[in-house]
Coordinates of C-alpha atoms in Angstrom, one line a residue:
Chain W
M1 CA 12.2 -13.1 -16.8
S2 CA 15.4 -11.9 -15.0
E3 CA 16.1 -13.8 -11.5
E4 CA 17.5 -11.1 -10.1
V5 CA 17.1 -9.3 -6.7
K6 CA 16.6 -5.7 -6.4
L7 CA 16.1 -3.7 -3.4
H8 CA 14.7 -0.1 -3.3
G9 CA 15.7 1.3 -0.1
A10 CA 16.6 4.7 1.8
W11 CA 20.0 4.7 3.6
A12 CA 19.1 6.3 6.7
S13 CA 15.6 3.8 7.1
P14 CA 15.1 1.3 9.7
L15 CA 12.8 -0.7 7.3
S16 CA 15.7 -1.1 4.6
Y17 CA 18.0 -2.4 7.0
R18 CA 15.5 -5.1 7.7
V19 CA 15.6 -6.4 4.5
I20 CA 19.3 -6.2 3.9
W21 CA 19.8 -8.1 7.0
A22 CA 17.1 -10.9 6.1
L23 CA 19.3 -11.1 2.5
K24 CA 22.9 -11.1 3.7
L25 CA 21.9 -13.5 6.6
K26 CA 20.4 -15.7 3.6
G27 CA 23.6 -14.9 1.0
I28 CA 21.2 -14.0 -1.4
A29 CA 22.8 -11.2 -4.1
Y30 CA 20.8 -8.3 -5.0
E31 CA 21.4 -5.1 -6.4
Y32 CA 20.5 -2.1 -3.8
V33 CA 18.7 1.3 -5.6
E34 CA 18.8 4.4 -3.1
E35 CA 15.5 6.2 -3.2
D36 CA 15.6 9.9 -2.6
L37 CA 12.7 10.0 -0.6
S38 CA 11.8 13.8 -1.2
N39 CA 11.9 12.9 -5.0
K40 CA 10.7 9.4 -5.4
S41 CA 11.2 7.3 -8.4
A42 CA 8.6 6.5 -10.9
L43 CA 9.3 3.2 -10.7
L44 CA 9.0 3.3 -6.9
L45 CA 5.5 4.8 -7.2
H46 CA 4.9 2.2 -10.2
Y47 CA 5.8 -0.8 -7.6
N48 CA 4.3 0.5 -4.6
P49 CA 1.0 2.7 -5.7
I50 CA -0.9 2.3 -2.3
H51 CA 1.9 3.1 0.0
K52 CA 4.2 4.5 -2.1
K53 CA 7.0 3.3 0.2
I54 CA 10.3 1.9 0.7
P55 CA 11.5 -0.6 1.0
V56 CA 10.5 -2.4 -2.0
L57 CA 11.8 -5.7 -3.1
V58 CA 11.5 -6.4 -6.5
H59 CA 12.0 -10.5 -7.2
T60 CA 11.8 -12.0 -11.4
G61 CA 10.2 -8.2 -12.0
K62 CA 7.7 -8.9 -9.5
P63 CA 7.1 -5.9 -6.5
I64 CA 7.0 -7.1 -3.1
C65 CA 6.1 -4.5 -0.5
E66 CA 6.2 -3.8 3.3
S67 CA 9.7 -4.8 5.0
M68 CA 8.5 -7.8 7.3
I69 CA 6.3 -9.1 4.4
I70 CA 9.2 -8.8 2.0
I71 CA 10.9 -10.9 4.9
E72 CA 8.5 -13.4 5.1
Y73 CA 8.4 -13.8 1.1
I74 CA 12.7 -14.3 1.3
E75 CA 11.9 -16.9 4.2
E76 CA 9.6 -18.5 1.8
M77 CA 11.4 -18.0 -1.3
W78 CA 15.0 -19.2 0.3
P79 CA 14.2 -21.5 3.4
H80 CA 18.0 -22.1 4.3
T81 CA 18.8 -20.4 7.1
P82 CA 15.5 -20.1 8.7
L83 CA 14.2 -17.0 10.0
L84 CA 11.0 -18.5 11.7
P85 CA 10.9 -21.6 13.8
T86 CA 9.4 -24.7 12.4
D87 CA 7.2 -25.3 15.0
P88 CA 3.4 -23.7 14.1
Y89 CA 3.1 -22.8 18.2
D90 CA 6.3 -21.1 18.1
R91 CA 5.9 -19.1 14.8
A92 CA 2.7 -18.0 15.9
I93 CA 4.8 -16.5 18.9
S94 CA 7.2 -14.6 16.6
R95 CA 4.4 -13.3 14.9
F96 CA 3.0 -12.0 17.5
W97 CA 6.1 -9.9 18.7
I98 CA 6.4 -8.8 15.2
K99 CA 3.1 -7.5 15.1
F100 CA 3.7 -6.1 18.8
V101 CA 6.8 -4.2 17.2
E102 CA 4.5 -3.0 13.9
D103 CA 1.6 -2.0 16.1
K104 CA 3.1 -0.2 19.1
A105 CA 7.2 0.4 18.8
L106 CA 7.6 1.2 15.2
P107 CA 4.9 4.1 15.5
I108 CA 6.1 5.5 18.6
L109 CA 9.9 5.3 16.9
G110 CA 8.1 7.4 14.6
R111 CA 6.7 10.1 16.6
M112 CA 9.8 10.6 18.4
F113 CA 11.7 11.3 15.1
N114 CA 8.6 14.1 14.2
T115 CA 7.3 15.5 17.4
M116 CA 8.3 18.0 20.0
G117 CA 7.4 19.2 23.2
G118 CA 4.5 17.7 25.1
E119 CA 3.8 14.9 22.2
L120 CA 7.8 14.0 22.2
E121 CA 7.5 13.5 26.3
K122 CA 4.3 11.4 25.7
A123 CA 5.9 9.2 22.9
I124 CA 9.2 8.9 25.2
K125 CA 7.1 7.8 27.8
E126 CA 5.2 5.5 25.6
S127 CA 8.4 4.0 24.4
L128 CA 9.7 3.4 28.0
E129 CA 6.2 1.1 28.6
I130 CA 7.3 -0.8 25.1
L131 CA 10.5 -1.8 26.2
E132 CA 9.1 -2.8 30.0
I133 CA 6.6 -5.1 27.9
V134 CA 9.3 -6.6 26.0
E135 CA 11.8 -6.7 28.8
E136 CA 8.7 -8.8 30.9
H137 CA 7.5 -11.0 28.1
G138 CA 9.6 -11.1 25.0
L139 CA 12.9 -13.1 25.6
E140 CA 12.3 -15.2 28.6
D141 CA 16.1 -16.7 28.9
N142 CA 16.8 -17.2 25.4
K143 CA 19.8 -15.5 23.6
Y144 CA 17.7 -14.3 20.7
F145 CA 13.6 -14.1 20.4
N146 CA 13.3 -17.4 18.5
G147 CA 16.0 -19.1 20.5
E148 CA 19.7 -19.8 20.0
T149 CA 19.8 -17.8 16.5
I150 CA 18.7 -14.8 15.4
G151 CA 15.7 -14.6 13.3
M152 CA 12.7 -12.7 12.3
V153 CA 11.9 -11.0 15.5
D154 CA 15.1 -9.9 16.3
I155 CA 15.3 -8.3 12.8
A156 CA 12.1 -6.6 13.4
F157 CA 12.7 -5.5 17.0
G158 CA 16.6 -4.8 16.1
S159 CA 16.3 -2.0 13.6
I160 CA 13.6 0.0 16.2
L161 CA 16.4 -0.1 19.2
Y162 CA 19.3 0.8 16.9
W163 CA 17.0 3.8 15.6
L164 CA 15.7 4.5 19.5
G165 CA 19.8 5.0 20.1
V166 CA 20.1 7.2 17.3
N167 CA 17.3 9.0 18.7
E168 CA 18.6 9.0 22.4
E169 CA 21.6 11.0 20.7
V170 CA 19.9 13.6 19.0
L171 CA 17.4 14.2 21.8
G172 CA 20.1 13.8 24.6
V173 CA 18.3 11.2 26.9
K174 CA 18.9 7.7 27.7
L175 CA 15.8 5.0 27.0
L176 CA 17.4 1.3 27.1
E177 CA 19.3 1.9 30.5
P178 CA 21.1 -1.7 31.2
H179 CA 20.0 -1.8 35.0
K180 CA 16.3 -1.1 34.0
F181 CA 16.1 -3.4 30.7
P182 CA 19.0 -5.9 31.3
R183 CA 17.3 -8.8 29.3
L184 CA 17.4 -6.4 26.5
H185 CA 20.0 -4.6 27.0
E186 CA 22.1 -7.8 26.7
W187 CA 20.0 -9.3 23.5
F188 CA 20.7 -5.9 21.6
Q189 CA 24.8 -6.4 22.3
S190 CA 24.4 -10.1 21.0
F191 CA 22.5 -8.8 18.0
Q192 CA 24.6 -5.9 17.4
E193 CA 27.8 -8.4 17.3
V194 CA 25.9 -10.9 14.7
P195 CA 28.4 -10.3 11.8
V196 CA 25.9 -9.7 9.3
I197 CA 24.2 -7.0 11.5
K198 CA 27.8 -5.4 12.5
E199 CA 28.8 -5.0 8.9
N200 CA 25.4 -4.0 7.6
L201 CA 24.4 -0.9 9.5
P202 CA 24.6 3.0 8.6
D203 CA 27.3 5.2 10.0
R204 CA 25.9 6.1 13.3
D205 CA 27.3 9.4 12.7
N206 CA 25.9 10.1 9.7
V207 CA 22.3 9.1 10.6
V208 CA 22.7 11.1 14.0
A209 CA 23.5 14.0 11.8
F210 CA 20.8 13.2 9.4
F211 CA 18.3 13.1 12.1
K212 CA 19.5 16.1 14.1
R213 CA 19.0 18.2 10.7
R214 CA 15.4 16.9 10.6
R215 CA 14.6 17.8 14.0
E216 CA 16.5 21.5 13.8
T217 CA 13.9 21.6 10.4
L218 CA 11.0 20.9 12.6
E219 CA 12.0 22.9 15.3
A220 CA 12.4 25.9 12.8
T221 CA 9.3 25.4 11.0
A222 CA 7.3 25.3 14.2
A223 CA 8.8 28.5 15.8
Chain P
M1 CA -2.1 -32.5 27.3
S2 CA -5.8 -32.2 25.9
E3 CA -5.9 -32.2 22.2
E4 CA -8.7 -29.6 22.5
V5 CA -9.3 -26.7 21.0
K6 CA -11.1 -23.6 22.5
L7 CA -11.9 -20.1 21.2
H8 CA -12.6 -17.2 23.8
G9 CA -14.6 -14.5 21.9
A10 CA -17.0 -12.3 22.2
W11 CA -20.5 -12.3 20.4
A12 CA -20.5 -9.2 18.5
S13 CA -16.7 -8.5 17.6
P14 CA -15.6 -8.9 14.2
L15 CA -12.5 -10.4 15.1
S16 CA -14.3 -13.3 16.9
Y17 CA -15.8 -14.2 14.1
R18 CA -12.7 -14.5 11.9
V19 CA -11.5 -17.1 13.8
I20 CA -14.8 -18.9 13.6
W21 CA -14.7 -19.1 10.0
A22 CA -11.2 -20.1 9.7
L23 CA -12.2 -23.4 11.7
K24 CA -15.5 -24.1 10.5
L25 CA -14.0 -23.9 7.1
K26 CA -11.3 -26.5 7.9
G27 CA -13.8 -28.3 10.3
I28 CA -12.0 -28.1 13.4
A29 CA -14.1 -29.2 16.0
Y30 CA -13.7 -26.5 19.0
E31 CA -15.1 -25.1 22.5
Y32 CA -16.5 -21.7 22.3
V33 CA -16.1 -19.4 25.7
E34 CA -18.2 -16.0 25.4
E35 CA -16.3 -12.9 27.5
D36 CA -17.7 -10.5 28.9
L37 CA -15.8 -7.8 27.5
S38 CA -16.7 -5.3 30.4
N39 CA -15.6 -8.2 33.0
K40 CA -13.1 -9.9 31.3
S41 CA -12.4 -13.7 33.0
A42 CA -9.0 -14.3 34.7
L43 CA -8.4 -16.9 32.4
L44 CA -8.6 -14.2 29.1
L45 CA -6.0 -11.8 31.2
H46 CA -3.4 -14.4 31.8
Y47 CA -3.6 -16.1 28.1
N48 CA -3.4 -12.3 27.1
P49 CA -1.4 -10.6 29.4
I50 CA -0.3 -7.8 27.1
H51 CA -3.1 -6.9 24.8
K52 CA -5.9 -8.0 27.4
K53 CA -8.1 -8.6 23.9
I54 CA -10.2 -11.5 22.2
P55 CA -9.9 -13.7 20.3
V56 CA -8.0 -15.9 22.0
L57 CA -7.4 -19.5 20.4
V58 CA -5.8 -22.1 23.2
H59 CA -5.0 -25.2 21.9
T60 CA -3.6 -27.9 23.7
G61 CA -3.7 -25.7 26.7
K62 CA -1.4 -22.9 24.7
P63 CA -2.6 -19.2 23.8
I64 CA -2.6 -17.9 20.3
C65 CA -3.8 -14.3 20.5
E66 CA -4.6 -12.0 17.6
S67 CA -7.2 -13.2 14.9
M68 CA -5.1 -13.2 11.9
I69 CA -2.2 -14.8 13.8
I70 CA -4.4 -17.0 15.0
I71 CA -5.7 -17.9 11.6
E72 CA -2.1 -18.2 10.2
Y73 CA -1.4 -21.1 13.0
I74 CA -4.5 -22.9 12.1
E75 CA -3.5 -22.8 8.3
E76 CA -0.2 -24.6 9.3
M77 CA -1.4 -26.6 11.9
W78 CA -4.2 -28.1 10.2
P79 CA -3.2 -27.5 6.3
H80 CA -6.0 -29.0 4.2
T81 CA -8.5 -26.4 2.8
P82 CA -6.0 -24.1 2.7
L83 CA -6.8 -20.4 3.0
L84 CA -3.7 -18.9 1.5
P85 CA -2.0 -19.6 -1.8
T86 CA 0.8 -21.9 -2.2
D87 CA 3.3 -19.7 -4.3
P88 CA 5.4 -17.1 -2.2
Y89 CA 4.6 -14.3 -4.4
D90 CA 0.7 -15.2 -4.0
R91 CA 1.1 -15.2 -0.2
A92 CA 3.1 -12.0 -0.2
I93 CA 0.3 -10.4 -1.8
S94 CA -2.2 -11.7 0.8
R95 CA -0.5 -11.1 3.4
F96 CA 0.4 -7.1 1.7
W97 CA -3.3 -7.0 1.7
I98 CA -4.1 -8.6 5.4
K99 CA -1.7 -5.8 6.8
F100 CA -3.8 -3.2 4.5
V101 CA -7.2 -4.3 6.1
E102 CA -5.4 -4.5 9.9
D103 CA -3.3 -1.3 9.4
K104 CA -6.1 0.5 7.4
A105 CA -9.4 -0.8 7.6
L106 CA -9.8 -1.9 10.9
P107 CA -8.9 1.4 13.0
I108 CA -11.7 3.1 10.7
L109 CA -14.2 0.8 11.8
G110 CA -13.0 1.2 15.4
R111 CA -13.6 5.4 14.9
M112 CA -16.8 4.6 13.0
F113 CA -18.2 2.9 16.1
N114 CA -16.3 5.2 18.5
T115 CA -16.7 8.9 17.3
M116 CA -19.1 11.5 17.0
G117 CA -19.3 14.9 14.7
G118 CA -16.5 16.0 13.2
E119 CA -14.3 12.8 14.1
L120 CA -17.2 10.5 12.9
E121 CA -17.3 12.4 9.3
K122 CA -13.6 12.0 9.1
A123 CA -13.7 8.2 9.8
I124 CA -16.8 8.2 7.5
K125 CA -14.8 9.8 4.5
E126 CA -11.4 7.7 5.4
S127 CA -13.6 4.5 5.0
L128 CA -14.7 5.2 1.6
E129 CA -10.9 5.9 0.4
I130 CA -10.0 2.5 2.0
L131 CA -13.0 1.1 -0.3
E132 CA -11.8 3.1 -3.5
I133 CA -8.5 1.3 -3.1
V134 CA -9.5 -2.1 -2.5
E135 CA -11.9 -1.8 -5.3
E136 CA -8.9 -0.5 -7.8
H137 CA -6.2 -2.8 -6.9
G138 CA -7.3 -5.7 -4.4
L139 CA -9.8 -8.1 -6.6
E140 CA -8.7 -7.7 -10.0
D141 CA -10.9 -9.8 -12.1
N142 CA -11.0 -12.8 -9.3
K143 CA -14.3 -14.1 -7.4
Y144 CA -12.4 -14.0 -4.6
F145 CA -9.0 -12.2 -3.3
N146 CA -7.1 -15.5 -3.3
G147 CA -8.6 -16.7 -7.0
E148 CA -11.3 -19.1 -6.9
T149 CA -11.7 -20.3 -3.5
I150 CA -12.7 -18.3 -0.2
G151 CA -9.1 -17.6 1.6
M152 CA -7.8 -15.2 4.5
V153 CA -7.8 -12.2 2.9
D154 CA -11.5 -12.8 2.0
I155 CA -11.9 -13.6 5.9
A156 CA -10.0 -10.5 7.2
F157 CA -11.8 -8.2 4.7
G158 CA -15.0 -9.9 4.8
S159 CA -15.7 -9.3 8.4
I160 CA -14.8 -5.7 7.9
L161 CA -17.5 -5.2 5.5
Y162 CA -20.3 -6.8 7.5
W163 CA -19.7 -4.7 10.3
L164 CA -19.6 -1.9 8.2
G165 CA -23.1 -2.7 7.0
V166 CA -24.0 -2.6 10.8
N167 CA -22.4 0.8 11.1
E168 CA -24.3 1.9 7.8
E169 CA -27.3 0.8 10.1
V170 CA -26.5 2.4 13.2
L171 CA -25.2 5.7 11.5
G172 CA -28.2 6.0 8.7
V173 CA -25.2 6.5 6.2
K174 CA -24.8 4.4 2.5
L175 CA -20.9 3.1 2.2
L176 CA -20.6 0.1 0.1
E177 CA -22.7 1.4 -2.9
P178 CA -23.2 -1.0 -5.6
H179 CA -22.5 1.9 -8.3
K180 CA -19.6 3.0 -6.6
F181 CA -17.8 -0.5 -5.9
P182 CA -19.3 -3.0 -8.6
R183 CA -16.2 -5.6 -7.5
L184 CA -16.4 -5.1 -3.8
H185 CA -19.8 -5.2 -3.7
E186 CA -20.1 -8.5 -5.7
W187 CA -17.4 -10.0 -3.8
F188 CA -19.4 -9.5 -0.8
Q189 CA -22.7 -11.0 -2.3
S190 CA -20.4 -13.9 -2.8
F191 CA -18.5 -13.9 0.3
Q192 CA -21.7 -14.2 2.5
E193 CA -23.5 -17.0 0.2
V194 CA -20.3 -19.1 1.2
P195 CA -22.1 -21.6 3.5
V196 CA -20.0 -21.5 6.4
I197 CA -20.0 -17.6 6.5
K198 CA -23.8 -17.1 6.1
E199 CA -24.2 -19.9 8.8
N200 CA -21.8 -18.6 11.2
L201 CA -22.7 -15.0 11.2
P202 CA -24.1 -12.8 14.2
D203 CA -28.1 -12.2 14.2
R204 CA -28.0 -9.1 12.5
D205 CA -30.5 -7.3 14.3
N206 CA -29.1 -8.3 17.4
V207 CA -25.7 -6.8 16.5
V208 CA -27.4 -3.2 15.2
A209 CA -29.5 -3.0 18.5
F210 CA -25.8 -3.9 20.6
F211 CA -24.1 -1.2 18.3
K212 CA -27.0 0.9 18.6
R213 CA -27.3 1.1 22.4
R214 CA -23.7 1.8 22.3
R215 CA -23.9 4.9 20.2
E216 CA -26.7 5.8 22.3
T217 CA -24.3 5.5 25.8
L218 CA -21.7 7.7 23.6
E219 CA -24.0 10.5 23.3
A220 CA -25.5 10.4 26.3
T221 CA -22.2 10.6 28.0
A222 CA -20.6 13.1 25.4
A223 CA -23.6 15.5 26.4

């Protein structure tokens, strides 16, 4: 069986970038396979028959699905440059925030991209409530969520905030305001300056243009 | 700091029982604190200020929230009698199913307890779709989800199925029919025969009576 690592992803997806960041932070060589989400490959459907979603990591021919589960697999398979703390209690706190991002922040980000009118206003309001909770409870006085080095919670939440910024531009609203969320704002600056993150982000203008077109289609279909 | 382990739970909650099963399977002594969910203790709100929910495990004075994160903490703190496989790929598969239960099965169970009419019918239909996916993809030819011994996926999904059975009785419907779900049905029989599970389940009649009263209140309030 080949030892090779393949990542099935999509260029405008925050979840793909999470896996790319983890692989790059650990220096794992991989082959990237771009999926057309409007016409998914037979291989993707074979690898992820239940959710039929990217990202999927294929290692030695075996598929792993769900972005944060892929990253935990990467962490266990290649333990150097750890992305989780070693202490069980600190690991539980990291996992708490990852679950918070997955259960609360990610669905709201999806609703911001896919709703209009009152539903959109509700999603925007809820996104601010999420930011308030993380501002108040998440970072304390640490540089990153796990402490002094970038880790799994930063990857999970960083992807949300980058695409939240895309949403701000598409919708013409400002959400992550520095005076309202000083800790989060500072953290997100540091996060984006980490070389692996900075060098592995999709072109901002392209992503904004992509989601602007999606919104135009959404509005045209609803009209 | 005291080494003691305390569990804040509620007697009719599937999520409390998950943690009880993990602690008992590993033989960890603990003190149980019953929470009145209609009048939560100041201590619970202090320990879980974000979600304000049970279960919360308190170990050496420090709180851990979210049932499956608590169990992963227990696994890492007391590694004997492992509840996850050792191979990273097998661990990823276990985590996939745990996430599936949390994201798909648990919300539907909640909706079955808390909805009426068309919403309830929809939840029942979706619960059958979930059972079909797990029947087809989850167990393969294993006795338990992780293989030959009970593990974390069994705990996660077993709690859902026990309370699904409660729902069947409250609503007068049959969902886990042996001829439709032969593997799941057999697995659930084995699961309930594990001594730690069998000896640590709430009294079935009491739980059914509790959720019958809740449904009566729900219907009376809506009328």
